[in-house]
Coordinates of C-alpha atoms and ligand atoms in Angstrom, one line a residue:
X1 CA -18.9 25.8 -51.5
X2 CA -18.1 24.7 -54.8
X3 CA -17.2 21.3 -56.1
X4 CA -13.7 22.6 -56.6
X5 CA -13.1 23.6 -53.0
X6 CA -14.4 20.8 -51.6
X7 CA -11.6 19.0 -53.5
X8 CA -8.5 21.2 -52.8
X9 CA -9.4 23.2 -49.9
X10 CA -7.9 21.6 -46.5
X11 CA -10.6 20.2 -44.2
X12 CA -12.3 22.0 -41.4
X13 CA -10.1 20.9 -38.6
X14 CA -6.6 21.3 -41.3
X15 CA -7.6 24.5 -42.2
X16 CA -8.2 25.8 -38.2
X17 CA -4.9 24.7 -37.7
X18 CA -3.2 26.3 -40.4
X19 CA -4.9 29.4 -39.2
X20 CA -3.7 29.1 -35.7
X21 CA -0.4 29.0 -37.6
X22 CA -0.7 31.9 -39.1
X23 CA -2.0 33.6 -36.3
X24 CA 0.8 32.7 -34.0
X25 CA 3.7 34.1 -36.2
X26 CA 1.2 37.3 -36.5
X27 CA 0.7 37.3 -33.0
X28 CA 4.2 35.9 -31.2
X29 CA 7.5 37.1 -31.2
X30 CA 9.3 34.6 -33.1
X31 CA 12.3 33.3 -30.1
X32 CA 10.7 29.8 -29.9
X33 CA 11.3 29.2 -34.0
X34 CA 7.7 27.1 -35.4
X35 CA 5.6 25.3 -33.1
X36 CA 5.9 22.0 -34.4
X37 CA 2.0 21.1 -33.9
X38 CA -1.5 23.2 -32.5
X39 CA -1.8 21.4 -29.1
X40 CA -6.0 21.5 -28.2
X41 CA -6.3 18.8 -25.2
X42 CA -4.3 16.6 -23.0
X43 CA -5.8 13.8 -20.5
X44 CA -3.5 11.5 -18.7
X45 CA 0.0 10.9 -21.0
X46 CA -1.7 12.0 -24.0
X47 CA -2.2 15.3 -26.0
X48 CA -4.4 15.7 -28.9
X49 CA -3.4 18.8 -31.2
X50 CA -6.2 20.5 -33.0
X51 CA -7.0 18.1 -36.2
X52 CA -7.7 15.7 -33.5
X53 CA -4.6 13.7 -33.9
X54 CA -3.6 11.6 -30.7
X55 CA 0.3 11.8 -29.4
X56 CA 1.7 9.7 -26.2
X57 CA 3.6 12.5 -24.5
X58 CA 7.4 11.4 -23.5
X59 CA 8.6 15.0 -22.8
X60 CA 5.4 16.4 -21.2
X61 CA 6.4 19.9 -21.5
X62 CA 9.8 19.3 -20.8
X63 CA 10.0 17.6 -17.7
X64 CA 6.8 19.8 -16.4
X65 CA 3.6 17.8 -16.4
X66 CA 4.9 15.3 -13.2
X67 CA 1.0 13.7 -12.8
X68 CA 0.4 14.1 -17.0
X69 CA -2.5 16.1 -18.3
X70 CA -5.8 17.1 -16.4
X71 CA -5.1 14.8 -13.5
X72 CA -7.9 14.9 -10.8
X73 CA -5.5 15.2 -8.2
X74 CA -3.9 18.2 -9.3
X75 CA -7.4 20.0 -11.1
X76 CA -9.2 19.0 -8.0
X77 CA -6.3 20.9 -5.5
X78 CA -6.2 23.9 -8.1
X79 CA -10.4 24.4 -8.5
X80 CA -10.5 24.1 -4.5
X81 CA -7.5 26.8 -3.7
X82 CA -9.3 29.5 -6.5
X83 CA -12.3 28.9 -5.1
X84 CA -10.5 29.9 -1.6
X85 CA -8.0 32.2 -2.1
X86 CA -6.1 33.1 -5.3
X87 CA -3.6 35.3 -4.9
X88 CA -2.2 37.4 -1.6
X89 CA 1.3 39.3 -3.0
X90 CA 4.1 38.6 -0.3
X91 CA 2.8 41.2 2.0
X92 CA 0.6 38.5 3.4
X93 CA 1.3 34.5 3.8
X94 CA -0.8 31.8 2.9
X95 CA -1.6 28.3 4.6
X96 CA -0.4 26.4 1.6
X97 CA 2.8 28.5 0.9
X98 CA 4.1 27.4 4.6
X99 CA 2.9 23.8 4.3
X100 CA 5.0 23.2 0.5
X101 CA 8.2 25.1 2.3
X102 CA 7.5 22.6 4.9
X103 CA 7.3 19.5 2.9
X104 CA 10.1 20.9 0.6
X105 CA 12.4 20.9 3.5
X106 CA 11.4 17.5 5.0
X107 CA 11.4 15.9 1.3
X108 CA 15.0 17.3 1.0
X109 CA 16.5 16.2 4.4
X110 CA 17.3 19.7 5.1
X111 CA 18.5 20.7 8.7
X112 CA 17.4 23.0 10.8
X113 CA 17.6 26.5 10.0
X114 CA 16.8 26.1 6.4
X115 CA 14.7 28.1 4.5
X116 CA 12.7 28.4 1.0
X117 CA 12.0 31.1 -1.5
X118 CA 9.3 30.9 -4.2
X119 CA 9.8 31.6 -7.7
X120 CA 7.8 30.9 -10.9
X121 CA 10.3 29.5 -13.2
X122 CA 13.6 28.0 -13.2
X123 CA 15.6 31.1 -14.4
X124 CA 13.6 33.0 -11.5
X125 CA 15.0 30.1 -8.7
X126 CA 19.1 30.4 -10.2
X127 CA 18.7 34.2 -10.5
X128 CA 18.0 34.1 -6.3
X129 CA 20.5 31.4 -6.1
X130 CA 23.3 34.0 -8.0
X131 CA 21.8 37.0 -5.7
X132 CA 22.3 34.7 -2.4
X133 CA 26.3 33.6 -4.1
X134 CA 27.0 37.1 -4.5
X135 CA 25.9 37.9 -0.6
X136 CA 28.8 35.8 0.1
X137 CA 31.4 38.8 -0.8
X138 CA 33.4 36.6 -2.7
X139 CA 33.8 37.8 -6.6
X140 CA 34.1 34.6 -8.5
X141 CA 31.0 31.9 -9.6
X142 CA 31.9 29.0 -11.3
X143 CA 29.9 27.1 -13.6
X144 CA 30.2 24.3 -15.5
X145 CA 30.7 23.3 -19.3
X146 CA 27.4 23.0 -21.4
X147 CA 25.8 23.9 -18.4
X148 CA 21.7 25.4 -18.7
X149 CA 20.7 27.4 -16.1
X150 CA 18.0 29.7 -17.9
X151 CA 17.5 32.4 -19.7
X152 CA 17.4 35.9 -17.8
X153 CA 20.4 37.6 -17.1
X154 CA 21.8 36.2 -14.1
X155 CA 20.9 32.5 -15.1
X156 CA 22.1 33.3 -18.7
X157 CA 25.7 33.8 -17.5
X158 CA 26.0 31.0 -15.4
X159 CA 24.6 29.0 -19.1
X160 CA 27.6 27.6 -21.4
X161 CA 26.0 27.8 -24.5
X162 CA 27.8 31.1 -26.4
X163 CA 24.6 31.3 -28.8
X164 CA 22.5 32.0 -26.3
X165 CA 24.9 34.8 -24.3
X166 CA 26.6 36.1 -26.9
X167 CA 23.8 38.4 -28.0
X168 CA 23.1 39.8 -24.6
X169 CA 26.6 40.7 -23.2
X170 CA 27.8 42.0 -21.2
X171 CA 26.6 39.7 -18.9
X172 CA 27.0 39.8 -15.0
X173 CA 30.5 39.4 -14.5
X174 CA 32.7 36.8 -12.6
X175 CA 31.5 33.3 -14.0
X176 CA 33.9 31.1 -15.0
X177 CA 33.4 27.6 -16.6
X178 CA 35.5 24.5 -15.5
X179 CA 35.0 21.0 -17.1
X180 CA 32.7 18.8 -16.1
X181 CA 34.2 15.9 -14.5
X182 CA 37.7 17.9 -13.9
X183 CA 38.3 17.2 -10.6
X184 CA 41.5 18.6 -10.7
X185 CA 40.6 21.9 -12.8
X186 CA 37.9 22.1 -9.3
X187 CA 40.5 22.1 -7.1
X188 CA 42.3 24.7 -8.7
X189 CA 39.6 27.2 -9.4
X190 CA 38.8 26.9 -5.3
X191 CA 42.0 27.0 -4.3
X192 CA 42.0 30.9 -3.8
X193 CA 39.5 31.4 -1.4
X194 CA 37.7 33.7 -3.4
X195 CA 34.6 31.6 -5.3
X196 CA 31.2 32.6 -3.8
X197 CA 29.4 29.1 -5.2
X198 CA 29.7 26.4 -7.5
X199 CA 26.5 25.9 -9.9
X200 CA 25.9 22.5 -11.1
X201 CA 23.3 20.0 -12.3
X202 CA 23.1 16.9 -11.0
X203 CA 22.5 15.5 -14.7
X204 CA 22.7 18.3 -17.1
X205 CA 19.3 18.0 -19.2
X206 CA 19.6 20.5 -21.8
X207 CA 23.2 19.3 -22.8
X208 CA 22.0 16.0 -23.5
X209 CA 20.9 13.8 -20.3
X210 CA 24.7 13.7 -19.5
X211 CA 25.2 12.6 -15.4
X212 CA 28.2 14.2 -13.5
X213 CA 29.3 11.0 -11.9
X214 CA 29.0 10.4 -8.1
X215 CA 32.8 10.6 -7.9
X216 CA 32.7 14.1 -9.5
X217 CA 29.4 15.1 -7.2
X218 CA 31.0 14.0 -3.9
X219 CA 34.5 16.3 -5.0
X220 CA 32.2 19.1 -5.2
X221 CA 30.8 18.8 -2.4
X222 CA 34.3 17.9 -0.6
X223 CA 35.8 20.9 -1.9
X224 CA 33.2 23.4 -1.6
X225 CA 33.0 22.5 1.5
X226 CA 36.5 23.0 2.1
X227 CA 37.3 26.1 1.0
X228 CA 33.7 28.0 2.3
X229 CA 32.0 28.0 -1.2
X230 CA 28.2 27.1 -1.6
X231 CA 27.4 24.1 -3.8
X232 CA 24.2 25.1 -5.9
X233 CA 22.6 22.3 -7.4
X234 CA 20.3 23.2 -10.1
X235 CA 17.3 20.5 -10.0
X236 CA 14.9 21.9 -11.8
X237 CA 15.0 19.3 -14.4
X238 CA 16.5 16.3 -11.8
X239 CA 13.9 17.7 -8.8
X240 CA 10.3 16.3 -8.0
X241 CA 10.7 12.9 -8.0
X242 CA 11.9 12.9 -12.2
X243 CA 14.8 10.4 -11.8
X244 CA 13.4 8.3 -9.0
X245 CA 14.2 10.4 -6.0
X246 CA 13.3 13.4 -5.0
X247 CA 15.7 14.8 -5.9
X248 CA 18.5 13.6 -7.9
X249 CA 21.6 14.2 -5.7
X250 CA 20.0 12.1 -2.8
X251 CA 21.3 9.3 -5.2
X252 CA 24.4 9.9 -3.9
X253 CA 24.1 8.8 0.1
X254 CA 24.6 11.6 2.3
X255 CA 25.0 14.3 -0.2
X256 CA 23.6 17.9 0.3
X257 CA 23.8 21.2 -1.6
X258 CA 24.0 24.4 0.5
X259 CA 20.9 25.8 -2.3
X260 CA 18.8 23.7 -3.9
X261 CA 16.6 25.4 -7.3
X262 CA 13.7 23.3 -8.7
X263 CA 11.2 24.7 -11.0
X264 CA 9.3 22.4 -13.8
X265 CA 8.1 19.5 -12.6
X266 CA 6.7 20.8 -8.8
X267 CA 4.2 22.4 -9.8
X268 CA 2.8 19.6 -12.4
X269 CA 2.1 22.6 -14.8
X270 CA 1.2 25.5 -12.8
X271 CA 4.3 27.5 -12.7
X272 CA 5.9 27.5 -9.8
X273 CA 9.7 28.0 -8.9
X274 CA 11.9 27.4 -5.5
X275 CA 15.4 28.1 -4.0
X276 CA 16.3 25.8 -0.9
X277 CA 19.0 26.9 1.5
X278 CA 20.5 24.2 3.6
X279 CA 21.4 25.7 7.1
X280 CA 22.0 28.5 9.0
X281 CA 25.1 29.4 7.1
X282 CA 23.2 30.3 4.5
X283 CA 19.6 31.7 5.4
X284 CA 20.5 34.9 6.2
X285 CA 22.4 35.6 3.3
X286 CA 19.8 37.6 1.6
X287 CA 18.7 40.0 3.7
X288 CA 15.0 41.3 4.3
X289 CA 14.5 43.8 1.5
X290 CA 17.4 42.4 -0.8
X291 CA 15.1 40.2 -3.2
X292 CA 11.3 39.6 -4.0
X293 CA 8.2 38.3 -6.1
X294 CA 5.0 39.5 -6.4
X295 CA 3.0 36.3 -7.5
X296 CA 5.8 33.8 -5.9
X297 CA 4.6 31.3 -3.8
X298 CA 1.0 32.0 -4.0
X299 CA -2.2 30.1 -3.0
X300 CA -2.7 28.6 -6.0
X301 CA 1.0 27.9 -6.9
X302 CA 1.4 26.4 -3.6
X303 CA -1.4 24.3 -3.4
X304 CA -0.7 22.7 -7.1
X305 CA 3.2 21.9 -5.9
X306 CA 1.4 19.9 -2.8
X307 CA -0.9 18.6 -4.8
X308 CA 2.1 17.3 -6.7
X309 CA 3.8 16.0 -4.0
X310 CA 0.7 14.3 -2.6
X311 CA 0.0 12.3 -5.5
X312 CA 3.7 11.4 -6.0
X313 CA 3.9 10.0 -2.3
X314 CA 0.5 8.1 -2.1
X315 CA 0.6 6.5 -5.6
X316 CA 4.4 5.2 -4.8
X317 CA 5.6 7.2 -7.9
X318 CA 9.8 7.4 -6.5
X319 CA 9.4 3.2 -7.4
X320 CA 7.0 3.4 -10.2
X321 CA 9.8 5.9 -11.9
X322 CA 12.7 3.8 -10.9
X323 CA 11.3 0.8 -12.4
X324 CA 9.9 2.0 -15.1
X325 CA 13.0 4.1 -16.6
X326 CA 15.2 0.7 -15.8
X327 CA 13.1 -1.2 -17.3
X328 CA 12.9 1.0 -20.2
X329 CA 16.7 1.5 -20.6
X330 CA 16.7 -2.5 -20.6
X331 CA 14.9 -2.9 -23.6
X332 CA 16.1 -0.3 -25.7
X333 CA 19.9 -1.4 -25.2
X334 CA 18.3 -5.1 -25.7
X335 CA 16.7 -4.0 -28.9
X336 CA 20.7 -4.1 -30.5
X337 CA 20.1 -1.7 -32.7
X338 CA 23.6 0.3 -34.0
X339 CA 22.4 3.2 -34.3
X340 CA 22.0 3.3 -30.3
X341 CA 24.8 3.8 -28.1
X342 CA 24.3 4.3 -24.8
X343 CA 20.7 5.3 -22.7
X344 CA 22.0 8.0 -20.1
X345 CA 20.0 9.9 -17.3
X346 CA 17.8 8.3 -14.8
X347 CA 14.5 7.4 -14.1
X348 CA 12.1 8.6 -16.4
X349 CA 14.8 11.5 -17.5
X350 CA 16.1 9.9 -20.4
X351 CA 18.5 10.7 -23.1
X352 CA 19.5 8.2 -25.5
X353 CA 22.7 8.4 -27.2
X354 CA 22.9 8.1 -30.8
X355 CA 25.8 6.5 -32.8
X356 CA 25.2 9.3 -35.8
X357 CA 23.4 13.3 -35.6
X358 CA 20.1 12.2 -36.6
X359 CA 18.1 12.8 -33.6
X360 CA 16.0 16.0 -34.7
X361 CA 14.7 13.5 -37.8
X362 CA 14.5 10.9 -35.5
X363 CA 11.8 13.3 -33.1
X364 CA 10.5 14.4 -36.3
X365 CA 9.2 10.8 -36.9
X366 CA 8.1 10.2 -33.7
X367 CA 5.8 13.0 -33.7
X368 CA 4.2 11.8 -37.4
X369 CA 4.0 8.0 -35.9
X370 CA 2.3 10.2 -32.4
X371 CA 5.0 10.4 -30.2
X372 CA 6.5 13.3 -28.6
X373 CA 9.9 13.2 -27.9
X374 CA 12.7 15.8 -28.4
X375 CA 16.5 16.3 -29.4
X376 CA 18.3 18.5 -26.6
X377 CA 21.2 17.9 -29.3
X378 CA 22.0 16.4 -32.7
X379 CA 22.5 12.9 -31.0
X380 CA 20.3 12.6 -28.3
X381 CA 16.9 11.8 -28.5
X382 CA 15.1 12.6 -25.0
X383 CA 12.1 11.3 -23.2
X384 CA 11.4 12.9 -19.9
X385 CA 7.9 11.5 -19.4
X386 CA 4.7 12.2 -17.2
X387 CA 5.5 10.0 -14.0
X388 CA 2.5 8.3 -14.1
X389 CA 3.3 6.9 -17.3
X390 CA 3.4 2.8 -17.5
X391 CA 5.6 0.3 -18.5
X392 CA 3.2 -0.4 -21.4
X393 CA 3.2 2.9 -22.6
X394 CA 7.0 3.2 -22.8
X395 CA 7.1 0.2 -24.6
X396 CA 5.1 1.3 -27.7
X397 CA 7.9 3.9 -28.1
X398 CA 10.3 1.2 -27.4
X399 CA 8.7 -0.7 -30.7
X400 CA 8.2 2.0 -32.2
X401 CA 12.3 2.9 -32.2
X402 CA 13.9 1.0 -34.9
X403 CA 11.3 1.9 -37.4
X404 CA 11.5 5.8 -36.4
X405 CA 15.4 5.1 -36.9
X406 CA 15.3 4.0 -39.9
X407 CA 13.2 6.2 -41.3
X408 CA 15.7 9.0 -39.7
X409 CA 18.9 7.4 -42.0
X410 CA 17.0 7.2 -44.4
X411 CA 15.8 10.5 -44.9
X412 CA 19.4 11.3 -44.6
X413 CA 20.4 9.6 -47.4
X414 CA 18.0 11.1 -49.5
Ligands
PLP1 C1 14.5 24.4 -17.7 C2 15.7 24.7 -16.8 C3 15.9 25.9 -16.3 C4 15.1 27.1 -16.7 O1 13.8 27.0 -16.2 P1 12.7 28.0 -16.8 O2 11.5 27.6 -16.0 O3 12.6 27.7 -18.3 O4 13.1 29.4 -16.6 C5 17.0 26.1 -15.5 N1 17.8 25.0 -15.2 C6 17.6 23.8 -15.7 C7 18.5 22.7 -15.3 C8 16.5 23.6 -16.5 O5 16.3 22.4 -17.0

């Protein structure tokens, strides 16, 4: 090479990334907009992307990576089970299949005649929860303002957001959309007798890390229950332990969905998706025949989500997430900075509330100063961390915060 390249050409690790840049928008179909960095290696609540640059990982895939990256727990459980038995189809059942519906079940308090289906993805889980509402008979869904349920047909109508349905209509019909919070607007909608289930997340991730309060939560529930309409709580955000409990309802005493979805986070990486009916009310509802998976709920699946589980219940993560995500909130809101409203969500699902629309420079930032964090919208800037993640680790962001800020505003300005 001559002198001259050596000078202007990007190093060896820059110029493998830009190729791996190119190579994507060759190579992908472009629905996910630019990858904002070539990820190469993760260990623990770190990535590295591929010119070696170190980042402490607050979204870890977007709530997904529960135990962080490569944890032994999880590669050990994973390594055994393909070594064993990979996949079956649902002609046949597995050992670890039965024993995660099991725990599922336990973890969620659910009574007797209860039952699971496996999915591998969130949309997967709400498009079984839609099939089992519409085996009710009864014509109307309702849904809720900036609601996210995912991205395939079924889930995409029960989603608010008109940029992501309007392309794809007509959707299934009968969703309707009622205001969070609208108790009386609840009321209303159920009065007829005639809505199959209400879909709802118990803090509504993609909108923002915006809580329905436990006032608004226990109404649903009252009035679902009165006029014989399933409550279907989407968790897979709020499920697996994210906010501090299992799952995030159970912050409510006494509160139970009649389905349950969960996705991300239970199987700490390995996709994995799950509906939960509570009761014998509901198990029958979809019928032998009337819905299926091939890979769902297979070996491997399975045995990461207990793997999961396992490592969640022996290292005393439910506390670890509690304290840590107070403690957290405490120091940001202590910090006084005016640019920073409010810290909503719980646990380690955090959103924090900006006082101006700055929160895409804001993650922009971050990810130069090696944080990942992301903007679910313009004034939100969201961690949703690996569990394992310590108080120390948090904090560094924390410190990190004004500077990343500032450097947002001013960029605006400019
Ligand atoms: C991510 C998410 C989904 C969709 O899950 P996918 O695995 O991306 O299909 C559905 N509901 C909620 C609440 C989510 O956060």
């Amino acid at each position: 090479m001559s002198e001259h390249h050596k000078q202007t050409a990007p190093t060896g690790a820059a110029q493998h990334h830009q190729d791996l840049e190119r190579r994507y928008r060759e190579a992908l179909l472009p629905v996910f907009g630019a990858p904002q960095k070539v990820l190469a290696r993760g260990e623990g609540v770190h990535v590295w992307d591929t010119d070696g640059k170190q980042y402490l990982d607050l979204l870890a895939g977007i709530a997904v990576n529960a135990l962080g990256h490569a944890h032994p727990a999880l590669l050990s459980a994973i390594t055994k089970q393909a070594q064993t038995l990979g996949h079956v189809s649902n002609f046949f059942a597995s050992a670890p299949q039965i024993e995660l519906a099991e725990k599922l079940l336990t973890l969620a308090d659910a009574p007797a005649g209860s039952g699971v289906f496996f999915a591998n993805s969130g949309t997967e889980a709400n498009e079984a929860a839609f099939k089992i509402a519409r085996r009710t008979g009864r014509p109307r869904i309702i849904a809720l303002h900036n609601s996210f349920h995912g991205r395939t047909m079924g889930a995409l109508a029960l989603t608010w957001k008109e940029a992501y349905r309007a392309p794809f209509e007509p959707l299934p019909g009968g969703v309707e959309f009622l205001p969070a919070g609208d108790e009386q607007a609840l009321a209303a909608a159920l009065a007829p007798g005639d809505v199959a289930a209400v879909f709802a997340e118990p803090i509504q991730g993609e909108a923002g890390v915006r809580p329905l309060t436990p006032t608004y939560l226990r109404a649903l529930r009252r009035l679902t229950r009165e006029h014989g309409t399933l409550l279907v709580l989407d968790e897979v955000q709020t499920g697996m332990g994210r906010t501090g409990h299992w799952f995030a309802h159970q912050a409510v005493d006494g509160l139970q969905p009649d389905v349950m979805t969960l996705a991300k986070g239970l199987g700490g990486g390995f996709p994995i998706g799950a509906v939960l009916s509570f009761g014998p009310a509901v198990h029958d509802l979809l019928q032998p025949g009337q819905h299926g998976t091939t890979f769902g709920g297979n070996p491997l699946a399975a045995a990461a989500g207990l793997a999961v589980i396992g490592t969640i219940l022996e290292d005393g993560l439910l506390e670890h997430v509690t304290a840590t995500g107070e403690g957290f909130r405490r120091d940001v809101l202590a910090l006084g900075h005016p640019l920073v409203q409010e810290v909503r969500g719980a646990g380690l699902l955090l959103g924090i509330g900006l006082a101006t629309p700055i929160a895409a420079q804001v993650a922009a930032r971050a990810l130069e100063a090696g944080f990942i964090v992301n903007a679910p919208d313009a004034s939100t800037v969201r961690l949703a961390p690996p569990l394992i993640i310590t108080a120390a680790e948090l904090d560094a962001f924390r410190a990190a915060l004004p500077a990343l800020l500032e450097a947002a505003v001013a960029e605006g300005e400019n």
